[in-house]
mmCIF file of C-alpha atoms in Angstrom:
data_model
loop_
_atom_site.group_PDB
_atom_site.id
_atom_site.type_symbol
_atom_site.label_atom_id
_atom_site.label_comp_id
_atom_site.label_asym_id
_atom_site.label_seq_id
_atom_site.Cartn_x
_atom_site.Cartn_y
_atom_site.Cartn_z
ATOM 1 C CA UNK F 1 13.396 -7.398 -11.095
ATOM 2 C CA UNK F 2 16.558 -7.294 -8.964
ATOM 3 C CA UNK F 3 15.934 -10.444 -7.219
ATOM 4 C CA UNK F 4 16.065 -12.384 -10.701
ATOM 5 C CA UNK F 5 19.144 -10.410 -12.044
ATOM 6 C CA UNK F 6 21.003 -10.075 -8.574
ATOM 7 C CA UNK F 7 22.816 -7.322 -6.819
ATOM 8 C CA UNK F 8 26.205 -8.890 -7.884
ATOM 9 C CA UNK F 9 26.617 -6.751 -11.167
ATOM 10 C CA UNK F 10 23.559 -4.495 -10.743
ATOM 11 C CA UNK F 11 22.500 -1.508 -8.573
ATOM 12 C CA UNK F 12 19.417 0.246 -8.472
ATOM 13 C CA UNK F 13 18.425 4.130 -7.411
ATOM 14 C CA UNK F 14 14.942 4.999 -7.703
ATOM 15 C CA UNK F 15 14.492 8.682 -9.040
ATOM 16 C CA UNK F 16 11.380 10.439 -7.232
ATOM 17 C CA UNK F 17 9.578 11.840 -10.390
ATOM 18 C CA UNK F 18 11.695 13.599 -12.981
ATOM 19 C CA UNK F 19 15.169 14.387 -12.695
ATOM 20 C CA UNK F 20 16.366 18.272 -12.993
ATOM 21 C CA UNK F 21 16.837 19.495 -16.263
ATOM 22 C CA UNK F 22 20.432 20.074 -16.321
ATOM 23 C CA UNK F 23 20.948 21.823 -19.400
ATOM 24 C CA UNK F 24 20.688 25.225 -18.337
ATOM 25 C CA UNK F 25 20.925 24.627 -14.756
ATOM 26 C CA UNK F 26 23.077 26.774 -12.534
ATOM 27 C CA UNK F 27 25.678 25.511 -10.441
ATOM 28 C CA UNK F 28 23.890 26.432 -7.171
ATOM 29 C CA UNK F 29 20.895 24.358 -8.376
ATOM 30 C CA UNK F 30 23.086 21.284 -9.550
ATOM 31 C CA UNK F 31 24.877 21.494 -6.086
ATOM 32 C CA UNK F 32 21.461 21.949 -4.269
ATOM 33 C CA UNK F 33 19.857 18.879 -6.192
ATOM 34 C CA UNK F 34 20.104 15.938 -3.889
ATOM 35 C CA UNK F 35 19.124 13.466 -6.782
ATOM 36 C CA UNK F 36 21.844 15.090 -9.117
ATOM 37 C CA UNK F 37 24.455 14.819 -6.455
ATOM 38 C CA UNK F 38 23.479 11.391 -5.411
ATOM 39 C CA UNK F 39 23.691 10.100 -9.079
ATOM 40 C CA UNK F 40 27.167 11.733 -9.426
ATOM 41 C CA UNK F 41 28.271 9.735 -6.168
ATOM 42 C CA UNK F 42 26.700 6.498 -7.175
ATOM 43 C CA UNK F 43 28.149 6.271 -10.801
ATOM 44 C CA UNK F 44 31.496 7.648 -9.340
ATOM 45 C CA UNK F 45 31.607 10.812 -11.942
ATOM 46 C CA UNK F 46 33.140 13.869 -11.620
ATOM 47 C CA UNK F 47 31.686 17.205 -13.273
ATOM 48 C CA UNK F 48 34.095 18.805 -15.488
ATOM 49 C CA UNK F 49 36.217 16.113 -15.600
ATOM 50 C CA UNK F 50 37.804 15.201 -19.108
ATOM 51 C CA UNK F 51 37.196 11.069 -19.533
ATOM 52 C CA UNK F 52 39.536 9.251 -21.609
ATOM 53 C CA UNK F 53 37.838 5.802 -21.629
ATOM 54 C CA UNK F 54 40.524 4.079 -19.527
ATOM 55 C CA UNK F 55 39.121 5.233 -16.280
ATOM 56 C CA UNK F 56 37.511 2.529 -14.330
ATOM 57 C CA UNK F 57 33.701 3.086 -13.444
ATOM 58 C CA UNK F 58 31.582 2.154 -10.676
ATOM 59 C CA UNK F 59 29.194 0.752 -13.212
ATOM 60 C CA UNK F 60 29.986 -0.078 -17.067
ATOM 61 C CA UNK F 61 26.247 1.332 -18.249
ATOM 62 C CA UNK F 62 23.540 3.422 -17.148
ATOM 63 C CA UNK F 63 20.198 1.478 -17.539
ATOM 64 C CA UNK F 64 17.183 3.562 -17.415
ATOM 65 C CA UNK F 65 14.095 1.950 -16.214
ATOM 66 C CA UNK F 66 11.330 4.143 -16.584
ATOM 67 C CA UNK F 67 7.567 4.082 -17.451
ATOM 68 C CA UNK F 68 6.804 3.106 -21.078
ATOM 69 C CA UNK F 69 4.426 6.147 -21.861
ATOM 70 C CA UNK F 70 5.526 9.733 -23.017
ATOM 71 C CA UNK F 71 6.477 10.592 -19.705
ATOM 72 C CA UNK F 72 8.736 7.676 -19.301
ATOM 73 C CA UNK F 73 10.467 8.925 -22.447
ATOM 74 C CA UNK F 74 10.833 12.372 -20.970
ATOM 75 C CA UNK F 75 12.489 10.652 -17.856
ATOM 76 C CA UNK F 76 15.021 8.577 -20.301
ATOM 77 C CA UNK F 77 15.735 12.125 -21.959
ATOM 78 C CA UNK F 78 16.451 13.970 -18.725
ATOM 79 C CA UNK F 79 19.215 11.413 -17.815
ATOM 80 C CA UNK F 80 21.011 11.704 -21.048
ATOM 81 C CA UNK F 81 20.788 15.375 -20.689
ATOM 82 C CA UNK F 82 22.177 15.061 -17.198
ATOM 83 C CA UNK F 83 25.218 13.067 -18.620
ATOM 84 C CA UNK F 84 25.826 15.538 -21.829
ATOM 85 C CA UNK F 85 25.492 18.578 -19.675
ATOM 86 C CA UNK F 86 27.790 17.475 -16.707
ATOM 87 C CA UNK F 87 30.145 14.839 -18.123
ATOM 88 C CA UNK F 88 30.122 15.123 -22.188
ATOM 89 C CA UNK F 89 33.603 13.559 -22.421
ATOM 90 C CA UNK F 90 32.225 10.267 -21.041
ATOM 91 C CA UNK F 91 29.694 9.940 -23.778
ATOM 92 C CA UNK F 92 32.346 10.831 -26.257
ATOM 93 C CA UNK F 93 34.502 8.315 -25.058
ATOM 94 C CA UNK F 94 31.827 5.468 -23.879
ATOM 95 C CA UNK F 95 29.195 6.122 -26.891
ATOM 96 C CA UNK F 96 27.240 3.034 -25.295
ATOM 97 C CA UNK F 97 27.272 3.795 -21.689
ATOM 98 C CA UNK F 98 23.347 4.567 -21.645
ATOM 99 C CA UNK F 99 20.826 1.970 -22.158
ATOM 100 C CA UNK F 100 17.176 2.044 -21.812
ATOM 101 C CA UNK F 101 14.933 -1.080 -20.783
ATOM 102 C CA UNK F 102 11.709 -1.477 -22.426
ATOM 103 C CA UNK F 103 8.536 -3.050 -21.147
ATOM 104 C CA UNK F 104 5.498 -3.540 -23.061
ATOM 105 C CA UNK F 105 3.199 -0.507 -22.971
ATOM 106 C CA UNK F 106 -0.075 -2.605 -24.288
ATOM 107 C CA UNK F 107 -0.579 -6.331 -24.208
ATOM 108 C CA UNK F 108 -3.116 -7.647 -26.516
ATOM 109 C CA UNK F 109 -4.874 -11.086 -26.001
ATOM 110 C CA UNK F 110 -6.072 -11.811 -29.379
ATOM 111 C CA UNK F 111 -9.193 -14.088 -29.798
ATOM 112 C CA UNK F 112 -9.626 -17.952 -30.846
ATOM 113 C CA UNK F 113 -5.903 -18.661 -29.124
ATOM 114 C CA UNK F 114 -4.243 -16.521 -31.712
ATOM 115 C CA UNK F 115 -1.637 -15.587 -29.178
ATOM 116 C CA UNK F 116 -0.577 -12.653 -27.581
ATOM 117 C CA UNK F 117 0.952 -9.190 -29.086
ATOM 118 C CA UNK F 118 2.983 -6.703 -27.162
ATOM 119 C CA UNK F 119 3.277 -3.169 -28.250
ATOM 120 C CA UNK F 120 6.278 -0.648 -26.647
ATOM 121 C CA UNK F 121 4.606 2.201 -27.999
ATOM 122 C CA UNK F 122 1.000 3.864 -28.386
ATOM 123 C CA UNK F 123 2.196 4.855 -32.206
ATOM 124 C CA UNK F 124 3.001 0.941 -32.981
ATOM 125 C CA UNK F 125 -0.537 -0.089 -31.320
ATOM 126 C CA UNK F 126 -2.633 2.617 -33.327
ATOM 127 C CA UNK F 127 -1.079 1.211 -36.515
ATOM 128 C CA UNK F 128 -1.981 -2.001 -35.499
ATOM 129 C CA UNK F 129 -5.553 -1.548 -34.637
ATOM 130 C CA UNK F 130 -6.113 0.553 -38.008
ATOM 131 C CA UNK F 131 -4.726 -2.108 -40.014
ATOM 132 C CA UNK F 132 -6.813 -4.893 -38.303
ATOM 133 C CA UNK F 133 -10.054 -2.739 -38.368
ATOM 134 C CA UNK F 134 -9.349 -2.002 -42.327
ATOM 135 C CA UNK F 135 -9.185 -6.106 -42.689
ATOM 136 C CA UNK F 136 -12.220 -6.444 -40.515
ATOM 137 C CA UNK F 137 -10.222 -8.697 -38.012
ATOM 138 C CA UNK F 138 -11.167 -8.455 -34.356
ATOM 139 C CA UNK F 139 -9.046 -6.461 -31.952
ATOM 140 C CA UNK F 140 -8.807 -8.884 -29.135
ATOM 141 C CA UNK F 141 -8.788 -7.656 -25.455
ATOM 142 C CA UNK F 142 -5.936 -5.141 -24.474
ATOM 143 C CA UNK F 143 -4.416 -4.358 -21.361
ATOM 144 C CA UNK F 144 -2.586 -1.054 -20.596
ATOM 145 C CA UNK F 145 0.777 -0.996 -18.417
ATOM 146 C CA UNK F 146 1.697 2.422 -17.583
ATOM 147 C CA UNK F 147 4.751 1.574 -16.095
ATOM 148 C CA UNK F 148 6.802 -1.100 -14.029
ATOM 149 C CA UNK F 149 4.350 -1.110 -11.096
ATOM 150 C CA UNK F 150 1.419 -2.003 -13.096
ATOM 151 C CA UNK F 151 3.230 -5.244 -14.606
ATOM 152 C CA UNK F 152 1.775 -8.532 -12.998
ATOM 153 C CA UNK F 153 4.075 -10.809 -11.330
ATOM 154 C CA UNK F 154 4.183 -13.399 -13.825
ATOM 155 C CA UNK F 155 4.825 -10.731 -16.896
ATOM 156 C CA UNK F 156 7.350 -9.014 -14.503
ATOM 157 C CA UNK F 157 9.479 -12.319 -14.031
ATOM 158 C CA UNK F 158 9.285 -13.289 -17.617
ATOM 159 C CA UNK F 159 10.647 -10.157 -18.680
ATOM 160 C CA UNK F 160 13.750 -9.773 -16.049
ATOM 161 C CA UNK F 161 14.480 -13.579 -16.448
ATOM 162 C CA UNK F 162 17.913 -14.238 -17.528
ATOM 163 C CA UNK F 163 16.665 -15.095 -20.960
ATOM 164 C CA UNK F 164 14.731 -12.228 -21.409
ATOM 165 C CA UNK F 165 16.410 -9.665 -19.774
ATOM 166 C CA UNK F 166 19.082 -8.642 -22.307
ATOM 167 C CA UNK F 167 16.306 -8.566 -24.967
ATOM 168 C CA UNK F 168 14.641 -5.972 -23.405
ATOM 169 C CA UNK F 169 17.862 -3.696 -23.336
ATOM 170 C CA UNK F 170 18.557 -1.156 -25.872
ATOM 171 C CA UNK F 171 21.735 0.705 -26.347
ATOM 172 C CA UNK F 172 21.425 4.437 -26.980
ATOM 173 C CA UNK F 173 24.370 5.437 -28.655
ATOM 174 C CA UNK F 174 26.095 8.803 -28.673
ATOM 175 C CA UNK F 175 27.598 9.478 -31.929
ATOM 176 C CA UNK F 176 29.018 12.948 -31.381
ATOM 177 C CA UNK F 177 28.092 16.553 -30.772
ATOM 178 C CA UNK F 178 26.788 17.564 -34.472
ATOM 179 C CA UNK F 179 24.388 14.740 -34.306
ATOM 180 C CA UNK F 180 23.434 13.448 -30.990
ATOM 181 C CA UNK F 181 24.227 16.488 -28.937
ATOM 182 C CA UNK F 182 22.356 18.816 -31.285
ATOM 183 C CA UNK F 183 19.367 16.745 -30.578
ATOM 184 C CA UNK F 184 19.648 16.881 -26.852
ATOM 185 C CA UNK F 185 20.080 20.409 -26.914
ATOM 186 C CA UNK F 186 17.099 20.964 -29.238
ATOM 187 C CA UNK F 187 14.776 19.165 -27.009
ATOM 188 C CA UNK F 188 16.045 20.210 -23.640
ATOM 189 C CA UNK F 189 17.993 23.859 -24.117
ATOM 190 C CA UNK F 190 15.560 26.585 -23.079
ATOM 191 C CA UNK F 191 17.480 28.775 -25.501
ATOM 192 C CA UNK F 192 16.303 26.581 -28.588
ATOM 193 C CA UNK F 193 12.561 27.182 -28.230
ATOM 194 C CA UNK F 194 12.398 28.802 -31.410
ATOM 195 C CA UNK F 195 14.137 25.667 -33.125
ATOM 196 C CA UNK F 196 12.166 23.468 -31.215
ATOM 197 C CA UNK F 197 9.033 24.865 -32.365
ATOM 198 C CA UNK F 198 10.225 24.767 -35.973
ATOM 199 C CA UNK F 199 11.220 21.237 -35.544
ATOM 200 C CA UNK F 200 7.911 20.164 -34.120
ATOM 201 C CA UNK F 201 5.963 22.364 -37.045
ATOM 202 C CA UNK F 202 8.057 21.027 -39.741
ATOM 203 C CA UNK F 203 9.770 17.837 -38.959
ATOM 204 C CA UNK F 204 7.863 15.699 -36.720
ATOM 205 C CA UNK F 205 6.480 12.846 -37.822
ATOM 206 C CA UNK F 206 3.468 11.709 -35.924
ATOM 207 C CA UNK F 207 3.826 8.160 -37.230
ATOM 208 C CA UNK F 208 7.567 7.527 -36.494
ATOM 209 C CA UNK F 209 8.100 4.506 -34.357
ATOM 210 C CA UNK F 210 11.070 3.701 -32.225
ATOM 211 C CA UNK F 211 12.355 0.172 -32.748
ATOM 212 C CA UNK F 212 12.598 -1.106 -29.056
ATOM 213 C CA UNK F 213 13.325 -4.718 -30.384
ATOM 214 C CA UNK F 214 16.797 -3.392 -31.875
ATOM 215 C CA UNK F 215 19.996 -4.091 -29.912
ATOM 216 C CA UNK F 216 21.053 -0.319 -30.375
ATOM 217 C CA UNK F 217 20.114 2.934 -31.895
ATOM 218 C CA UNK F 218 21.536 6.167 -32.019
ATOM 219 C CA UNK F 219 20.521 9.018 -29.268
ATOM 220 C CA UNK F 220 19.589 11.181 -32.520
ATOM 221 C CA UNK F 221 17.239 8.487 -33.814
ATOM 222 C CA UNK F 222 15.907 7.726 -30.370
ATOM 223 C CA UNK F 223 15.013 11.540 -29.938
ATOM 224 C CA UNK F 224 13.344 11.934 -33.321
ATOM 225 C CA UNK F 225 11.178 8.655 -32.935
ATOM 226 C CA UNK F 226 10.459 8.485 -29.287
ATOM 227 C CA UNK F 227 11.209 11.720 -27.500
ATOM 228 C CA UNK F 228 9.711 14.049 -30.128
ATOM 229 C CA UNK F 229 6.050 12.352 -29.172
ATOM 230 C CA UNK F 230 6.417 13.459 -25.529
ATOM 231 C CA UNK F 231 7.123 17.009 -26.701
ATOM 232 C CA UNK F 232 4.089 17.091 -28.807
ATOM 233 C CA UNK F 233 2.114 14.954 -26.143
ATOM 234 C CA UNK F 234 3.056 17.586 -23.367
ATOM 235 C CA UNK F 235 1.602 20.394 -25.872
ATOM 236 C CA UNK F 236 -1.664 18.744 -26.068
ATOM 237 C CA UNK F 237 -2.101 18.309 -22.595
ATOM 238 C CA UNK F 238 -0.715 21.789 -21.761
ATOM 239 C CA UNK F 239 -2.711 23.756 -24.163
ATOM 240 C CA UNK F 240 -6.524 24.220 -24.079
ATOM 241 C CA UNK F 241 -8.519 23.622 -27.048
ATOM 242 C CA UNK F 242 -9.419 27.080 -28.810
ATOM 243 C CA UNK F 243 -12.928 25.494 -29.419
ATOM 244 C CA UNK F 244 -14.052 24.451 -26.088
ATOM 245 C CA UNK F 245 -11.293 26.071 -23.860
ATOM 246 C CA UNK F 246 -10.464 22.932 -22.063
ATOM 247 C CA UNK F 247 -7.374 20.988 -21.577
ATOM 248 C CA UNK F 248 -7.257 17.192 -22.026
ATOM 249 C CA UNK F 249 -7.578 16.422 -18.269
ATOM 250 C CA UNK F 250 -10.585 19.078 -17.906
ATOM 251 C CA UNK F 251 -12.265 17.578 -20.831
ATOM 252 C CA UNK F 252 -12.012 13.957 -19.241
ATOM 253 C CA UNK F 253 -13.630 15.591 -16.023
ATOM 254 C CA UNK F 254 -16.116 17.261 -17.660
ATOM 255 C CA UNK F 255 -17.028 14.249 -19.649
ATOM 256 C CA UNK F 256 -17.178 11.731 -16.768
ATOM 257 C CA UNK F 257 -19.716 14.178 -15.036
ATOM 258 C CA UNK F 258 -21.879 14.613 -17.805
ATOM 259 C CA UNK F 259 -22.001 10.553 -18.322
ATOM 260 C CA UNK F 260 -22.445 10.304 -14.634
ATOM 261 C CA UNK F 261 -25.221 13.428 -14.563
ATOM 262 C CA UNK F 262 -23.403 14.493 -11.537
ATOM 263 C CA UNK F 263 -26.157 17.268 -10.480
ATOM 264 C CA UNK F 264 -26.759 18.800 -7.305
ATOM 265 C CA UNK F 265 -28.550 15.669 -5.780
ATOM 266 C CA UNK F 266 -25.543 13.504 -6.678
ATOM 267 C CA UNK F 267 -22.769 15.500 -5.427
ATOM 268 C CA UNK F 268 -19.519 13.555 -4.829
ATOM 269 C CA UNK F 269 -16.369 13.657 -2.847
ATOM 270 C CA UNK F 270 -13.613 14.904 -5.004
ATOM 271 C CA UNK F 271 -11.473 11.659 -4.355
ATOM 272 C CA UNK F 272 -14.338 9.366 -5.356
ATOM 273 C CA UNK F 273 -15.053 11.353 -8.738
ATOM 274 C CA UNK F 274 -11.206 11.201 -9.393
ATOM 275 C CA UNK F 275 -11.383 7.248 -9.455
ATOM 276 C CA UNK F 276 -14.596 7.436 -11.724
ATOM 277 C CA UNK F 277 -12.996 9.758 -14.103
ATOM 278 C CA UNK F 278 -9.931 7.903 -14.387
ATOM 279 C CA UNK F 279 -11.807 4.589 -15.024
ATOM 280 C CA UNK F 280 -14.241 5.960 -17.417
ATOM 281 C CA UNK F 281 -11.946 8.027 -19.644
ATOM 282 C CA UNK F 282 -8.554 6.085 -19.375
ATOM 283 C CA UNK F 283 -6.867 8.581 -17.290
ATOM 284 C CA UNK F 284 -3.159 7.092 -17.164
ATOM 285 C CA UNK F 285 -1.343 9.820 -14.611
ATOM 286 C CA UNK F 286 -1.454 10.312 -10.983
ATOM 287 C CA UNK F 287 -4.544 11.138 -8.742
ATOM 288 C CA UNK F 288 -2.901 14.283 -7.491
ATOM 289 C CA UNK F 289 -2.845 15.864 -10.994
ATOM 290 C CA UNK F 290 -6.509 14.739 -11.566
ATOM 291 C CA UNK F 291 -7.480 16.063 -8.166
ATOM 292 C CA UNK F 292 -5.905 19.360 -8.542
ATOM 293 C CA UNK F 293 -7.747 19.630 -12.113
ATOM 294 C CA UNK F 294 -11.057 19.231 -10.461
ATOM 295 C CA UNK F 295 -10.375 21.553 -7.675
ATOM 296 C CA UNK F 296 -9.045 24.174 -10.138
ATOM 297 C CA UNK F 297 -12.029 23.979 -12.547
ATOM 298 C CA UNK F 298 -14.427 24.429 -9.194
ATOM 299 C CA UNK F 299 -12.354 27.008 -7.794
ATOM 300 C CA UNK F 300 -14.267 30.574 -8.142
ATOM 301 C CA UNK F 301 -11.023 32.327 -7.974
ATOM 302 C CA UNK F 302 -9.506 30.870 -10.804
ATOM 303 C CA UNK F 303 -12.876 30.901 -13.269
ATOM 304 C CA UNK F 304 -15.266 33.448 -14.447
ATOM 305 C CA UNK F 305 -17.511 30.864 -14.866
ATOM 306 C CA UNK F 306 -17.137 27.715 -12.702
ATOM 307 C CA UNK F 307 -18.459 24.341 -14.397
ATOM 308 C CA UNK F 308 -18.247 22.642 -11.154
ATOM 309 C CA UNK F 309 -19.964 23.317 -7.918
ATOM 310 C CA UNK F 310 -17.537 23.883 -4.906
ATOM 311 C CA UNK F 311 -18.949 22.532 -1.858
ATOM 312 C CA UNK F 312 -16.200 23.114 0.779
ATOM 313 C CA UNK F 313 -13.034 24.950 0.875
ATOM 314 C CA UNK F 314 -11.401 24.865 -2.661
ATOM 315 C CA UNK F 315 -9.039 27.678 -1.851
ATOM 316 C CA UNK F 316 -9.301 31.637 -2.401
ATOM 317 C CA UNK F 317 -7.259 34.434 -4.029
ATOM 318 C CA UNK F 318 -4.986 34.621 -1.191
ATOM 319 C CA UNK F 319 -4.623 31.159 -0.353
ATOM 320 C CA UNK F 320 -4.914 28.886 -3.659
ATOM 321 C CA UNK F 321 -4.608 25.321 -1.602
ATOM 322 C CA UNK F 322 -7.617 23.615 -1.220
ATOM 323 C CA UNK F 323 -8.874 21.250 1.690
ATOM 324 C CA UNK F 324 -7.858 17.376 1.197
ATOM 325 C CA UNK F 325 -10.129 15.839 -1.526
ATOM 326 C CA UNK F 326 -11.589 13.538 1.368
ATOM 327 C CA UNK F 327 -13.124 16.449 2.446
ATOM 328 C CA UNK F 328 -14.610 18.458 -0.266
ATOM 329 C CA UNK F 329 -17.342 17.737 -2.908
ATOM 330 C CA UNK F 330 -18.585 18.761 -6.252
ATOM 331 C CA UNK F 331 -21.147 18.480 -8.940
ATOM 332 C CA UNK F 332 -21.969 19.962 -12.094
ATOM 333 C CA UNK F 333 -22.998 23.524 -12.008
ATOM 334 C CA UNK F 334 -26.368 23.906 -13.814
ATOM 335 C CA UNK F 335 -25.234 26.383 -16.193
ATOM 336 C CA UNK F 336 -22.434 23.686 -17.379
ATOM 337 C CA UNK F 337 -25.291 22.195 -19.560
ATOM 338 C CA UNK F 338 -26.527 25.378 -20.703
ATOM 339 C CA UNK F 339 -22.880 26.207 -22.256
ATOM 340 C CA UNK F 340 -21.995 22.554 -23.296
ATOM 341 C CA UNK F 341 -25.492 21.579 -24.940
ATOM 342 C CA UNK F 342 -26.631 17.781 -24.560
ATOM 343 C CA UNK F 343 -28.159 17.843 -28.150
ATOM 344 C CA UNK F 344 -24.445 18.086 -29.268
ATOM 345 C CA UNK F 345 -23.248 14.918 -27.571
ATOM 346 C CA UNK F 346 -24.565 12.489 -30.463
ATOM 347 C CA UNK F 347 -22.657 14.411 -33.288
ATOM 348 C CA UNK F 348 -19.304 15.135 -31.357
ATOM 349 C CA UNK F 349 -16.083 13.089 -32.396
ATOM 350 C CA UNK F 350 -14.917 10.929 -29.621
ATOM 351 C CA UNK F 351 -11.007 9.941 -28.549
ATOM 352 C CA UNK F 352 -10.450 6.259 -28.512
ATOM 353 C CA UNK F 353 -8.707 4.522 -26.033
ATOM 354 C CA UNK F 354 -7.789 0.874 -26.201
ATOM 355 C CA UNK F 355 -10.792 0.270 -28.497
ATOM 356 C CA UNK F 356 -13.129 2.255 -26.185
ATOM 357 C CA UNK F 357 -14.567 5.750 -27.026
ATOM 358 C CA UNK F 358 -13.810 8.144 -24.366
ATOM 359 C CA UNK F 359 -14.145 11.924 -23.953
ATOM 360 C CA UNK F 360 -14.686 13.960 -27.089
ATOM 361 C CA UNK F 361 -11.886 15.424 -29.118
ATOM 362 C CA UNK F 362 -13.437 18.694 -28.009
ATOM 363 C CA UNK F 363 -16.703 19.912 -26.993
ATOM 364 C CA UNK F 364 -18.528 22.655 -28.974
ATOM 365 C CA UNK F 365 -19.725 25.370 -26.480
ATOM 366 C CA UNK F 366 -22.111 28.034 -27.265
ATOM 367 C CA UNK F 367 -19.516 30.452 -26.212
ATOM 368 C CA UNK F 368 -15.980 30.675 -26.424
ATOM 369 C CA UNK F 369 -15.073 29.424 -23.026
ATOM 370 C CA UNK F 370 -11.263 30.182 -23.896
ATOM 371 C CA UNK F 371 -12.040 33.938 -23.646
ATOM 372 C CA UNK F 372 -14.460 33.680 -20.722
ATOM 373 C CA UNK F 373 -11.870 31.693 -18.259
ATOM 374 C CA UNK F 374 -8.828 32.437 -20.027
ATOM 375 C CA UNK F 375 -5.952 30.170 -20.497
ATOM 376 C CA UNK F 376 -2.060 29.527 -19.765
ATOM 377 C CA UNK F 377 0.599 27.217 -20.092
ATOM 378 C CA UNK F 378 4.106 26.506 -21.041
ATOM 379 C CA UNK F 379 4.772 23.547 -23.339
ATOM 380 C CA UNK F 380 7.495 22.227 -25.783
ATOM 381 C CA UNK F 381 8.314 25.343 -27.997
ATOM 382 C CA UNK F 382 5.361 27.078 -27.229
ATOM 383 C CA UNK F 383 3.567 29.009 -24.244
ATOM 384 C CA UNK F 384 0.236 30.618 -24.036
ATOM 385 C CA UNK F 385 -1.412 33.281 -21.830
ATOM 386 C CA UNK F 386 -4.916 34.200 -22.949
ATOM 387 C CA UNK F 387 -6.717 36.507 -20.401
ATOM 388 C CA UNK F 388 -10.045 36.112 -19.198
ATOM 389 C CA UNK F 389 -12.904 38.478 -19.997
ATOM 390 C CA UNK F 390 -15.939 39.399 -18.540
ATOM 391 C CA UNK F 391 -18.787 36.805 -19.650
ATOM 392 C CA UNK F 392 -21.345 39.073 -20.701
ATOM 393 C CA UNK F 393 -18.915 41.317 -22.809
ATOM 394 C CA UNK F 394 -17.983 37.833 -24.757
ATOM 395 C CA UNK F 395 -21.706 36.931 -25.162
ATOM 396 C CA UNK F 396 -22.666 40.308 -26.665
ATOM 397 C CA UNK F 397 -19.689 39.834 -29.007
ATOM 398 C CA UNK F 398 -20.781 36.576 -29.994
ATOM 399 C CA UNK F 399 -24.192 37.892 -30.761
ATOM 400 C CA UNK F 400 -23.184 40.880 -32.615
ATOM 401 C CA UNK F 401 -21.023 38.596 -34.557
ATOM 402 C CA UNK F 402 -24.115 36.251 -35.388
ATOM 403 C CA UNK F 403 -26.296 39.144 -36.336
ATOM 404 C CA UNK F 404 -23.513 40.314 -38.613
ATOM 405 C CA UNK F 405 -23.239 37.040 -40.240
ATOM 406 C CA UNK F 406 -27.064 36.730 -40.584
ATOM 407 C CA UNK F 407 -27.222 40.216 -42.347
ATOM 408 C CA UNK F 408 -24.437 39.336 -44.727
ATOM 409 C CA UNK F 409 -26.312 36.131 -45.619
ATOM 410 C CA UNK F 410 -29.636 38.196 -46.370
#
């Protein structure tokens, strides 16, 4: 992209992962965070300075180029929060300082030379597919582009060309503390967890869609129509289902193992299983997080009942760090299919991803695994910490409940 737009008017600073949430960060944390300090130096900004709008800045705008998925929205929000927390008067005097660069999340090639359709959010894509299915129209072939690195050369050159570059820019206007400042605090201030919970429970609209084709929009609108989806998405992957006791990533792993019938005769290196799970279930995050999911599922010190067999060093209660995924292997524990019955597979409801059915919405184990292995997680507005219980105690409680139900029915 930089080779097309040039270095005369643009500079690039790559952020590693996600920026520090500056809303509640202490002065010590801010000073120790190299990326925060580098950003301040590159942009030429001074913390605590009262900006009037007359100052000569290093750059007229801050353009955020992040992935187009929910995590990319979170990165945009963290950068806006960084400015709002450290240099609030800059946004007040230069309300159009922040811009975001939107790239297609999904590109659909329609059949019969109908053309190409780009989607900048999963919400838009789902609405479009539902409409096409309702009208019995073909969906075409879709390609998912998680981030900038996934774009093929031809598409990247098309997007960053002089004719198209500004069409993909959206100015996120700051419209004062009461509107935009309040929304930034709502999603990033640790002290507003209860308000965040109330907003996501009552006001959140899962069908809301931010218009990335617009020239500009308020930060308040962007928070409500784009950032809010990250908050809900974060909760769905952070908290396990009460039904099967599994988080989304764990469910993907178990589904792939069942599909490939990964028994003791077919044990596989963890790094190989990571690739198979990602390909089979449409997992769009990094290999490291999926590797951590698999090793945790197989770690005996983390579970009362392990669903995956740990062949090698998967860590211990004293040292949680497992060996490299190249050295350790895993497969299904025989008990896994005793708990998650294969007879249920045909009647489970499955998640649809890019027109393909992947893992179930949830499995239906014969015992409540959320009580057997416990659950913990911190999400947006909520947190959970469910202790684990002795498996036989859980099983006996289930049998007693079944007997009581049968007695009442009789």
